[in-house]
Amino acid sequence: MSYYIFLKRLTQMNETSIKLIGNPASPYTRKMIAYLRYKRIPHQVIWGDVSDVLKPMNIDPPKPILLPVFLLPRNGKLTAVTDSTPLIEEFENSFPDRSVYPEDQSLRFINYVLEDFGDEWCTKYMFHYRWHFAEDADNAGTLLPLGIMNNISDDELAFFKDNFAKRQIDRLWVVGSNDETAPFIDQSYKSFLEILENHLKIQPYLLGSSPSSCDFSVYGQLTQLIGFDPTPRKIAHELAPRVIGWVRSLEDRSGLEVKENKLTLSDLPQTIHDLFKEMSTSYVPTMIANKKAIEEGSDEWEIDLDKGKWKQKSFPYQAKCLAWIKEEYEKLDTDKKDEVFSFLQLNHCESLVTSNE
Ligand SMILES: N[C@@H](CCC(=O)N[C@@H](CS)C(=O)NCC(=O)O)C(=O)O
């Protein structure tokens, strides 16, 4: 669908631009706002509770309700939809200018994996630091409701704070954050920051001279880690000043004039190899163990990682993510498949595409 048809469909529903509902403390909301700004796609952000916003509009909430929620035309009706990665793909098809997908096919696959790593692994840093330590949980409990509405009474704030914080703390084990995994998550976050800091010394974005969708996914999580939650913010200020500068500026890159990005897989700097090596000790084995648990029908799973034990609840969505990675790989031409496989193998990540065999 072209830009023209997309906007025409919105106009037919009396909408002049894309609406999304979110919270400033939601990493995926921040991912999508920064993406829309970079793309110069007209949009309106609604900070609010999804059900409260949708009710007067007579629009059914999506199931499950995840942030952000977009209001987009579906079968002639304005419909509430979620899930940032496929939505970016839909927008890229309609708004091809300032593409966030690398031109080189192999690199496009690497971008796909890195976008998923940002969404599915870096979010563990975010959720862990937000609710594991008392200082962070107290900060988030207060600021989350205030991000939607600042003029609530102190009593209402205390009510939301207790309820929301309790609910999220109870869910920590869902993402694998507990006393046993806390040191592992902490070490992984620090090593991720160090690698990104080194990378940003030599390139402005993860895959070259302009942002790719993976930049926005990593950025989304980092908006919280360096800008909202006290513990990871302290760590980032000690270890990674460039990462902080990068996150602040990626918030609005609408003014960046994009030069042609002719990077190919073989041009990738050592730092991206280092990042994949780090992923091979965390993101890759956990995604695979999760998928296996789902296939076996287990509710939870446990594995030994190089630097400690990992235990979490089985998460069907992440099994789907791994299947999508494999699908993206299968779409590649044979020579590109070989090139990508060698890259993954060199960095001990080949099981991402062989785990189904
Ligand atoms: N895969 C989704 C994930 C979105 C997501 O998990 N959003 C979080 C907030 S940042 C959420 O709504 N979680 C549900 C909850 O906390 O109840 C995406 O990429 O948009």
mmCIF file of C-alpha atoms and ligand atoms in Angstrom:
data_model
loop_
_atom_site.group_PDB
_atom_site.id
_atom_site.type_symbol
_atom_site.label_atom_id
_atom_site.label_comp_id
_atom_site.label_asym_id
_atom_site.label_seq_id
_atom_site.Cartn_x
_atom_site.Cartn_y
_atom_site.Cartn_z
ATOM 1 C CA MET A 1 0.000 0.000 0.000
ATOM 2 C CA SER A 2 1.428 3.376 -0.965
ATOM 3 C CA TYR A 3 1.789 6.426 1.281
ATOM 4 C CA TYR A 4 -1.073 8.015 -0.623
ATOM 5 C CA ILE A 5 -3.497 5.105 -0.160
ATOM 6 C CA PHE A 6 -2.537 4.726 3.503
ATOM 7 C CA LEU A 7 -3.294 8.367 4.290
ATOM 8 C CA LYS A 8 -6.443 8.277 2.138
ATOM 9 C CA ARG A 9 -7.803 5.352 4.166
ATOM 10 C CA LEU A 10 -7.149 7.262 7.377
ATOM 11 C CA THR A 11 -8.840 10.367 5.953
ATOM 12 C CA GLN A 12 -11.909 8.299 5.049
ATOM 13 C CA MET A 13 -12.187 7.613 8.794
ATOM 14 C CA ASN A 14 -11.875 11.318 9.566
ATOM 15 C CA GLU A 15 -8.325 10.794 10.821
ATOM 16 C CA THR A 16 -5.588 13.142 9.678
ATOM 17 C CA SER A 17 -2.652 11.241 11.107
ATOM 18 C CA ILE A 18 -1.718 7.998 12.825
ATOM 19 C CA LYS A 19 -2.785 7.840 16.487
ATOM 20 C CA LEU A 20 -1.018 5.769 19.106
ATOM 21 C CA ILE A 21 -1.751 5.288 22.798
ATOM 22 C CA GLY A 22 1.177 4.740 25.167
ATOM 23 C CA ASN A 23 3.063 5.724 28.288
ATOM 24 C CA PRO A 24 6.407 7.598 28.467
ATOM 25 C CA ALA A 25 7.692 4.733 30.647
ATOM 26 C CA SER A 26 6.919 2.112 27.983
ATOM 27 C CA PRO A 27 10.008 1.211 25.946
ATOM 28 C CA TYR A 28 8.022 0.033 22.937
ATOM 29 C CA THR A 29 6.043 3.275 22.908
ATOM 30 C CA ARG A 30 9.323 5.187 22.807
ATOM 31 C CA LYS A 31 10.642 2.897 20.071
ATOM 32 C CA MET A 32 7.663 3.689 17.868
ATOM 33 C CA ILE A 33 7.542 7.439 18.512
ATOM 34 C CA ALA A 34 11.228 7.814 17.663
ATOM 35 C CA TYR A 35 10.685 5.697 14.551
ATOM 36 C CA LEU A 36 7.707 7.801 13.375
ATOM 37 C CA ARG A 37 9.643 11.018 13.983
ATOM 38 C CA TYR A 38 12.663 9.787 12.066
ATOM 39 C CA LYS A 39 10.384 8.735 9.197
ATOM 40 C CA ARG A 40 8.562 12.100 9.251
ATOM 41 C CA ILE A 41 5.241 10.235 9.351
ATOM 42 C CA PRO A 42 2.427 12.450 10.724
ATOM 43 C CA HIS A 43 1.270 11.059 14.078
ATOM 44 C CA GLN A 44 -0.462 11.946 17.355
ATOM 45 C CA VAL A 45 0.600 10.466 20.687
ATOM 46 C CA ILE A 46 -2.076 9.875 23.325
ATOM 47 C CA TRP A 47 -0.660 9.334 26.823
ATOM 48 C CA GLY A 48 -3.389 7.363 28.512
ATOM 49 C CA ASP A 49 -4.991 4.183 29.706
ATOM 50 C CA VAL A 50 -5.900 2.150 26.619
ATOM 51 C CA SER A 51 -9.388 1.091 27.739
ATOM 52 C CA ASP A 52 -10.259 4.618 28.908
ATOM 53 C CA VAL A 53 -9.152 6.128 25.590
ATOM 54 C CA LEU A 54 -10.892 3.548 23.397
ATOM 55 C CA LYS A 55 -14.243 3.362 25.172
ATOM 56 C CA PRO A 56 -15.652 6.728 24.010
ATOM 57 C CA MET A 57 -14.339 5.973 20.515
ATOM 58 C CA ASN A 58 -16.278 2.689 20.441
ATOM 59 C CA ILE A 59 -13.160 0.770 19.501
ATOM 60 C CA ASP A 60 -12.480 -2.669 21.016
ATOM 61 C CA PRO A 61 -9.178 -2.939 22.895
ATOM 62 C CA PRO A 62 -6.627 -5.314 21.382
ATOM 63 C CA LYS A 63 -6.069 -8.696 23.046
ATOM 64 C CA PRO A 64 -3.758 -8.670 24.892
ATOM 65 C CA ILE A 65 -3.440 -4.938 25.559
ATOM 66 C CA LEU A 66 0.236 -4.115 25.035
ATOM 67 C CA LEU A 67 1.759 -0.678 24.723
ATOM 68 C CA PRO A 68 1.772 1.115 22.405
ATOM 69 C CA VAL A 69 -1.643 0.581 20.817
ATOM 70 C CA PHE A 70 -2.017 2.000 17.305
ATOM 71 C CA LEU A 71 -5.313 3.023 15.674
ATOM 72 C CA LEU A 72 -5.076 1.911 12.073
ATOM 73 C CA PRO A 73 -7.506 1.191 9.235
ATOM 74 C CA ARG A 74 -8.443 -2.487 9.026
ATOM 75 C CA ASN A 75 -11.258 -3.599 6.703
ATOM 76 C CA GLY A 76 -12.694 -0.086 6.502
ATOM 77 C CA LYS A 77 -12.710 0.386 10.300
ATOM 78 C CA LEU A 78 -10.371 2.190 12.647
ATOM 79 C CA THR A 79 -8.947 -0.681 14.702
ATOM 80 C CA ALA A 80 -6.682 -0.956 17.756
ATOM 81 C CA VAL A 81 -3.562 -2.978 16.947
ATOM 82 C CA THR A 82 -0.236 -3.751 18.659
ATOM 83 C CA ASP A 83 3.218 -5.238 18.069
ATOM 84 C CA SER A 84 5.996 -2.921 17.011
ATOM 85 C CA THR A 85 8.035 -5.165 14.682
ATOM 86 C CA PRO A 86 5.255 -6.125 12.209
ATOM 87 C CA LEU A 87 3.876 -2.569 12.440
ATOM 88 C CA ILE A 88 7.238 -1.142 11.375
ATOM 89 C CA GLU A 89 7.187 -3.568 8.465
ATOM 90 C CA GLU A 90 3.707 -2.365 7.490
ATOM 91 C CA PHE A 91 4.792 1.293 7.702
ATOM 92 C CA GLU A 92 7.956 0.584 5.706
ATOM 93 C CA ASN A 93 5.797 -0.822 2.897
ATOM 94 C CA SER A 94 3.630 2.293 2.809
ATOM 95 C CA PHE A 95 6.309 4.888 3.593
ATOM 96 C CA PRO A 96 9.458 3.736 1.784
ATOM 97 C CA ASP A 97 11.411 7.020 2.149
ATOM 98 C CA ARG A 98 14.086 7.069 4.839
ATOM 99 C CA SER A 99 13.957 3.262 5.023
ATOM 100 C CA VAL A 100 15.023 1.651 8.298
ATOM 101 C CA TYR A 101 15.821 -1.618 6.547
ATOM 102 C CA PRO A 102 19.369 -2.047 5.216
ATOM 103 C CA GLU A 103 19.557 -2.444 1.475
ATOM 104 C CA ASP A 104 21.907 -5.408 1.588
ATOM 105 C CA GLN A 105 19.821 -8.579 2.117
ATOM 106 C CA SER A 106 22.217 -10.200 4.586
ATOM 107 C CA LEU A 107 22.444 -7.050 6.632
ATOM 108 C CA ARG A 108 18.686 -6.790 6.599
ATOM 109 C CA PHE A 109 18.559 -10.185 8.259
ATOM 110 C CA ILE A 110 21.149 -9.099 10.847
ATOM 111 C CA ASN A 111 18.966 -6.060 11.490
ATOM 112 C CA TYR A 112 15.960 -8.333 12.022
ATOM 113 C CA VAL A 113 17.845 -10.373 14.634
ATOM 114 C CA LEU A 114 19.149 -7.262 16.395
ATOM 115 C CA GLU A 115 15.675 -5.721 16.468
ATOM 116 C CA ASP A 116 14.412 -8.876 18.139
ATOM 117 C CA PHE A 117 17.356 -8.882 20.565
ATOM 118 C CA GLY A 118 16.471 -5.326 21.599
ATOM 119 C CA ASP A 119 12.785 -6.170 22.012
ATOM 120 C CA GLU A 120 13.123 -9.555 23.679
ATOM 121 C CA TRP A 121 16.433 -9.549 25.586
ATOM 122 C CA CYS A 122 17.189 -5.908 26.431
ATOM 123 C CA THR A 123 13.670 -5.720 27.818
ATOM 124 C CA LYS A 124 14.811 -8.154 30.522
ATOM 125 C CA TYR A 125 17.347 -5.545 31.706
ATOM 126 C CA MET A 126 14.553 -2.976 31.725
ATOM 127 C CA PHE A 127 11.997 -5.038 33.614
ATOM 128 C CA HIS A 128 14.582 -6.408 36.045
ATOM 129 C CA TYR A 129 16.073 -3.073 37.088
ATOM 130 C CA ARG A 130 12.674 -1.431 37.189
ATOM 131 C CA TRP A 131 11.205 -3.784 39.779
ATOM 132 C CA HIS A 132 14.025 -5.788 41.434
ATOM 133 C CA PHE A 133 15.515 -3.135 43.741
ATOM 134 C CA ALA A 134 13.375 -1.127 46.163
ATOM 135 C CA GLU A 135 14.666 2.285 45.019
ATOM 136 C CA ASP A 136 13.802 1.603 41.382
ATOM 137 C CA ALA A 137 10.411 0.044 42.152
ATOM 138 C CA ASP A 138 9.502 3.055 44.263
ATOM 139 C CA ASN A 139 10.497 5.439 41.471
ATOM 140 C CA ALA A 140 8.547 3.487 38.838
ATOM 141 C CA GLY A 141 5.482 3.029 41.048
ATOM 142 C CA THR A 142 5.216 6.790 41.430
ATOM 143 C CA LEU A 143 6.137 7.906 37.939
ATOM 144 C CA LEU A 144 4.216 5.343 35.863
ATOM 145 C CA PRO A 145 0.715 6.607 36.746
ATOM 146 C CA LEU A 146 1.929 10.213 36.616
ATOM 147 C CA GLY A 147 3.097 9.702 33.035
ATOM 148 C CA ILE A 148 -0.532 9.295 32.033
ATOM 149 C CA MET A 149 -2.098 11.979 34.215
ATOM 150 C CA ASN A 150 -0.288 14.338 36.586
ATOM 151 C CA ASN A 151 -3.309 15.963 38.231
ATOM 152 C CA ILE A 152 -4.504 12.966 40.242
ATOM 153 C CA SER A 153 -4.832 13.275 44.028
ATOM 154 C CA ASP A 154 -2.199 11.894 46.411
ATOM 155 C CA ASP A 155 -4.688 9.198 47.485
ATOM 156 C CA GLU A 156 -5.275 8.109 43.889
ATOM 157 C CA LEU A 157 -1.544 8.100 43.273
ATOM 158 C CA ALA A 158 -0.943 5.934 46.360
ATOM 159 C CA PHE A 159 -3.644 3.520 45.157
ATOM 160 C CA PHE A 160 -2.212 3.192 41.620
ATOM 161 C CA LYS A 161 1.307 2.964 42.951
ATOM 162 C CA ASP A 162 0.543 0.036 45.282
ATOM 163 C CA ASN A 163 -1.511 -1.876 42.776
ATOM 164 C CA PHE A 164 0.697 -1.421 39.782
ATOM 165 C CA ALA A 165 3.981 -2.019 41.572
ATOM 166 C CA LYS A 166 2.647 -5.165 43.238
ATOM 167 C CA ARG A 167 1.360 -6.540 39.938
ATOM 168 C CA GLN A 168 4.669 -5.923 38.144
ATOM 169 C CA ILE A 169 6.861 -7.239 40.974
ATOM 170 C CA ASP A 170 4.769 -10.438 41.000
ATOM 171 C CA ARG A 171 5.515 -10.794 37.287
ATOM 172 C CA LEU A 172 9.294 -10.438 37.549
ATOM 173 C CA TRP A 173 9.803 -14.176 37.393
ATOM 174 C CA VAL A 174 7.930 -14.251 34.061
ATOM 175 C CA VAL A 175 10.885 -12.547 32.370
ATOM 176 C CA GLY A 176 13.441 -14.546 34.357
ATOM 177 C CA SER A 177 14.435 -11.923 36.907
ATOM 178 C CA ASN A 178 15.000 -13.360 40.382
ATOM 179 C CA ASP A 179 17.739 -13.404 43.040
ATOM 180 C CA GLU A 180 19.535 -16.196 41.222
ATOM 181 C CA THR A 181 19.545 -14.540 37.765
ATOM 182 C CA ALA A 182 20.090 -10.959 39.006
ATOM 183 C CA PRO A 183 23.935 -11.111 38.779
ATOM 184 C CA PHE A 184 23.705 -12.566 35.262
ATOM 185 C CA ILE A 185 21.355 -9.822 34.056
ATOM 186 C CA ASP A 186 23.583 -7.180 35.631
ATOM 187 C CA GLN A 187 26.707 -8.572 33.976
ATOM 188 C CA SER A 188 24.931 -8.886 30.607
ATOM 189 C CA TYR A 189 23.691 -5.259 30.791
ATOM 190 C CA LYS A 190 27.183 -3.973 31.587
ATOM 191 C CA SER A 191 28.813 -5.928 28.834
ATOM 192 C CA PHE A 192 26.098 -4.826 26.360
ATOM 193 C CA LEU A 193 26.737 -1.182 27.334
ATOM 194 C CA GLU A 194 30.494 -1.576 26.920
ATOM 195 C CA ILE A 195 30.130 -3.109 23.479
ATOM 196 C CA LEU A 196 27.672 -0.415 22.367
ATOM 197 C CA GLU A 197 29.938 2.313 23.766
ATOM 198 C CA ASN A 198 32.856 0.926 21.721
ATOM 199 C CA HIS A 199 30.673 0.645 18.652
ATOM 200 C CA LEU A 200 29.449 4.231 18.911
ATOM 201 C CA LYS A 201 33.066 5.402 18.879
ATOM 202 C CA ILE A 202 33.294 4.306 15.275
ATOM 203 C CA GLN A 203 29.764 4.453 13.819
ATOM 204 C CA PRO A 204 26.778 6.700 14.496
ATOM 205 C CA TYR A 205 24.244 3.822 14.378
ATOM 206 C CA LEU A 206 24.286 0.068 14.844
ATOM 207 C CA LEU A 207 24.452 -0.696 11.131
ATOM 208 C CA GLY A 208 26.178 2.306 9.608
ATOM 209 C CA SER A 209 25.444 5.927 8.863
ATOM 210 C CA SER A 210 21.653 5.979 9.336
ATOM 211 C CA PRO A 211 19.283 4.367 11.847
ATOM 212 C CA SER A 212 17.859 0.895 11.167
ATOM 213 C CA SER A 213 14.851 -0.608 12.930
ATOM 214 C CA CYS A 214 17.223 -2.355 15.376
ATOM 215 C CA ASP A 215 18.477 1.050 16.555
ATOM 216 C CA PHE A 216 14.927 1.960 17.527
ATOM 217 C CA SER A 217 14.280 -1.285 19.413
ATOM 218 C CA VAL A 218 17.500 -1.002 21.452
ATOM 219 C CA TYR A 219 16.857 2.715 21.900
ATOM 220 C CA GLY A 220 13.354 2.052 23.288
ATOM 221 C CA GLN A 221 14.669 -0.103 26.123
ATOM 222 C CA LEU A 222 17.564 2.283 26.775
ATOM 223 C CA THR A 223 15.256 5.301 27.139
ATOM 224 C CA GLN A 224 14.141 3.624 30.355
ATOM 225 C CA LEU A 225 17.477 2.204 31.464
ATOM 226 C CA ILE A 226 19.311 5.501 31.188
ATOM 227 C CA GLY A 227 16.456 7.962 31.594
ATOM 228 C CA PHE A 228 13.945 6.564 34.053
ATOM 229 C CA ASP A 229 15.224 3.857 36.412
ATOM 230 C CA PRO A 230 17.895 4.990 38.924
ATOM 231 C CA THR A 231 20.112 1.849 39.145
ATOM 232 C CA PRO A 232 20.744 1.217 35.423
ATOM 233 C CA ARG A 233 21.056 4.980 34.852
ATOM 234 C CA LYS A 234 23.941 5.147 37.349
ATOM 235 C CA ILE A 235 25.640 2.209 35.658
ATOM 236 C CA ALA A 236 25.268 3.765 32.191
ATOM 237 C CA HIS A 237 26.651 7.099 33.369
ATOM 238 C CA GLU A 238 29.725 5.302 34.697
ATOM 239 C CA LEU A 239 30.305 3.063 31.706
ATOM 240 C CA ALA A 240 28.843 4.529 28.571
ATOM 241 C CA PRO A 241 28.595 8.293 27.949
ATOM 242 C CA ARG A 242 28.277 7.821 24.189
ATOM 243 C CA VAL A 243 25.317 5.529 24.658
ATOM 244 C CA ILE A 244 23.624 8.262 26.673
ATOM 245 C CA GLY A 245 24.254 10.842 23.952
ATOM 246 C CA TRP A 246 23.041 8.429 21.303
ATOM 247 C CA VAL A 247 19.785 7.696 23.109
ATOM 248 C CA ARG A 248 19.064 11.368 23.737
ATOM 249 C CA SER A 249 19.539 12.304 20.101
ATOM 250 C CA LEU A 250 17.757 9.309 18.586
ATOM 251 C CA GLU A 251 14.628 10.528 20.330
ATOM 252 C CA ASP A 252 14.176 12.922 17.431
ATOM 253 C CA ARG A 253 16.139 12.355 14.248
ATOM 254 C CA SER A 254 13.530 13.974 11.992
ATOM 255 C CA GLY A 255 16.182 16.462 10.879
ATOM 256 C CA LEU A 256 18.840 13.931 9.931
ATOM 257 C CA GLU A 257 19.558 14.080 6.221
ATOM 258 C CA VAL A 258 20.092 10.484 5.209
ATOM 259 C CA LYS A 259 23.044 9.557 3.075
ATOM 260 C CA GLU A 260 23.128 6.355 1.113
ATOM 261 C CA ASN A 261 24.065 3.501 3.443
ATOM 262 C CA LYS A 262 25.953 1.017 1.311
ATOM 263 C CA LEU A 263 27.208 -1.140 4.171
ATOM 264 C CA THR A 264 27.337 -4.904 3.608
ATOM 265 C CA LEU A 265 27.777 -7.781 6.028
ATOM 266 C CA SER A 266 31.513 -8.022 5.454
ATOM 267 C CA ASP A 267 31.912 -4.314 6.358
ATOM 268 C CA LEU A 268 30.501 -4.831 9.847
ATOM 269 C CA PRO A 269 32.977 -3.710 12.499
ATOM 270 C CA GLN A 270 34.317 -6.035 15.198
ATOM 271 C CA THR A 271 31.950 -4.450 17.710
ATOM 272 C CA ILE A 272 28.900 -6.000 16.013
ATOM 273 C CA HIS A 273 30.662 -9.368 16.104
ATOM 274 C CA ASP A 274 31.279 -8.733 19.811
ATOM 275 C CA LEU A 275 27.600 -8.009 20.290
ATOM 276 C CA PHE A 276 26.603 -11.280 18.630
ATOM 277 C CA LYS A 277 29.158 -13.145 20.772
ATOM 278 C CA GLU A 278 27.537 -11.619 23.842
ATOM 279 C CA MET A 279 24.104 -12.620 22.499
ATOM 280 C CA SER A 280 25.360 -16.193 22.063
ATOM 281 C CA THR A 281 25.708 -16.439 25.855
ATOM 282 C CA SER A 282 22.306 -14.979 26.733
ATOM 283 C CA TYR A 283 19.635 -14.136 24.148
ATOM 284 C CA VAL A 284 20.297 -17.104 21.816
ATOM 285 C CA PRO A 285 20.301 -19.995 24.347
ATOM 286 C CA THR A 286 17.318 -18.587 26.246
ATOM 287 C CA MET A 287 15.241 -18.090 23.086
ATOM 288 C CA ILE A 288 15.986 -21.671 22.080
ATOM 289 C CA ALA A 289 15.263 -23.154 25.525
ATOM 290 C CA ASN A 290 11.995 -21.220 25.635
ATOM 291 C CA LYS A 291 10.887 -22.525 22.250
ATOM 292 C CA LYS A 292 11.732 -26.092 23.279
ATOM 293 C CA ALA A 293 9.710 -25.689 26.487
ATOM 294 C CA ILE A 294 6.722 -24.392 24.515
ATOM 295 C CA GLU A 295 6.952 -27.311 22.079
ATOM 296 C CA GLU A 296 7.089 -29.753 24.999
ATOM 297 C CA GLY A 297 4.167 -28.050 26.700
ATOM 298 C CA SER A 298 6.175 -27.095 29.841
ATOM 299 C CA ASP A 299 5.009 -24.071 31.812
ATOM 300 C CA GLU A 300 8.513 -23.104 32.871
ATOM 301 C CA TRP A 301 12.064 -24.003 32.018
ATOM 302 C CA GLU A 302 15.601 -23.834 33.329
ATOM 303 C CA ILE A 303 19.020 -23.948 31.649
ATOM 304 C CA ASP A 304 22.672 -23.642 32.584
ATOM 305 C CA LEU A 305 24.280 -20.656 30.928
ATOM 306 C CA ASP A 306 28.055 -20.122 30.933
ATOM 307 C CA LYS A 307 27.786 -17.668 33.775
ATOM 308 C CA GLY A 308 24.935 -19.143 35.800
ATOM 309 C CA LYS A 309 21.527 -20.797 35.856
ATOM 310 C CA TRP A 310 18.515 -19.280 34.096
ATOM 311 C CA LYS A 311 14.936 -20.013 35.023
ATOM 312 C CA GLN A 312 11.751 -18.461 33.676
ATOM 313 C CA LYS A 313 8.165 -19.057 32.660
ATOM 314 C CA SER A 314 7.582 -20.293 29.100
ATOM 315 C CA PHE A 315 6.644 -17.391 26.870
ATOM 316 C CA PRO A 316 4.714 -18.320 23.677
ATOM 317 C CA TYR A 317 5.347 -14.943 21.995
ATOM 318 C CA GLN A 318 9.129 -15.379 22.162
ATOM 319 C CA ALA A 319 8.817 -18.829 20.564
ATOM 320 C CA LYS A 320 6.992 -17.100 17.699
ATOM 321 C CA CYS A 321 9.808 -14.541 17.440
ATOM 322 C CA LEU A 322 12.333 -17.324 16.968
ATOM 323 C CA ALA A 323 10.163 -18.925 14.283
ATOM 324 C CA TRP A 324 9.964 -15.550 12.482
ATOM 325 C CA ILE A 325 13.766 -15.274 12.544
ATOM 326 C CA LYS A 326 13.991 -18.650 10.874
ATOM 327 C CA GLU A 327 11.386 -17.554 8.281
ATOM 328 C CA GLU A 328 13.405 -14.426 7.502
ATOM 329 C CA TYR A 329 16.474 -16.600 7.043
ATOM 330 C CA GLU A 330 14.640 -18.931 4.678
ATOM 331 C CA LYS A 331 13.692 -15.947 2.482
ATOM 332 C CA LEU A 332 17.377 -15.231 1.725
ATOM 333 C CA ASP A 333 19.017 -16.189 -1.574
ATOM 334 C CA THR A 334 21.369 -19.143 -1.243
ATOM 335 C CA ASP A 335 24.597 -17.110 -1.404
ATOM 336 C CA LYS A 336 23.245 -14.692 1.213
ATOM 337 C CA LYS A 337 22.202 -17.612 3.408
ATOM 338 C CA ASP A 338 25.771 -18.926 3.292
ATOM 339 C CA GLU A 339 27.170 -15.509 4.098
ATOM 340 C CA VAL A 340 24.778 -15.033 7.043
ATOM 341 C CA PHE A 341 25.381 -18.543 8.317
ATOM 342 C CA SER A 342 29.166 -18.004 8.360
ATOM 343 C CA PHE A 343 28.669 -14.767 10.269
ATOM 344 C CA LEU A 344 26.382 -16.441 12.814
ATOM 345 C CA GLN A 345 28.685 -19.419 13.146
ATOM 346 C CA LEU A 346 31.735 -17.240 13.680
ATOM 347 C CA ASN A 347 29.906 -15.667 16.599
ATOM 348 C CA HIS A 348 28.361 -18.903 17.962
ATOM 349 C CA CYS A 349 24.811 -17.855 17.074
ATOM 350 C CA GLU A 350 24.039 -20.325 14.263
ATOM 351 C CA SER A 351 21.510 -22.211 16.405
ATOM 352 C CA LEU A 352 19.158 -19.257 15.823
ATOM 353 C CA VAL A 353 18.567 -20.645 12.341
ATOM 354 C CA THR A 354 19.248 -24.349 12.882
ATOM 355 C CA SER A 355 17.272 -24.936 16.080
ATOM 356 C CA ASN A 356 14.188 -26.155 14.166
ATOM 357 C CA GLU A 357 16.116 -28.876 12.385
HETATM 358 N N1 LIG B 1 5.959 -7.214 21.188
HETATM 359 C C1 LIG B 1 5.285 -6.016 21.655
HETATM 360 C C2 LIG B 1 5.607 -5.808 23.111
HETATM 361 C C3 LIG B 1 4.925 -4.634 23.730
HETATM 362 C C4 LIG B 1 4.951 -4.714 25.251
HETATM 363 O O1 LIG B 1 5.300 -5.740 25.842
HETATM 364 N N2 LIG B 1 4.581 -3.612 25.905
HETATM 365 C C5 LIG B 1 4.574 -3.585 27.363
HETATM 366 C C6 LIG B 1 4.786 -2.196 27.895
HETATM 367 S S1 LIG B 1 6.237 -1.451 27.309
HETATM 368 C C7 LIG B 1 3.222 -3.982 27.861
HETATM 369 O O2 LIG B 1 2.249 -3.425 27.418
HETATM 370 N N3 LIG B 1 3.141 -4.972 28.750
HETATM 371 C C8 LIG B 1 1.882 -5.461 29.239
HETATM 372 C C9 LIG B 1 1.655 -5.202 30.657
HETATM 373 O O3 LIG B 1 2.551 -4.662 31.312
HETATM 374 O O4 LIG B 1 0.559 -5.531 31.108
HETATM 375 C C10 LIG B 1 5.765 -4.845 20.807
HETATM 376 O O5 LIG B 1 6.818 -4.940 20.185
HETATM 377 O O6 LIG B 1 5.037 -3.856 20.708
#
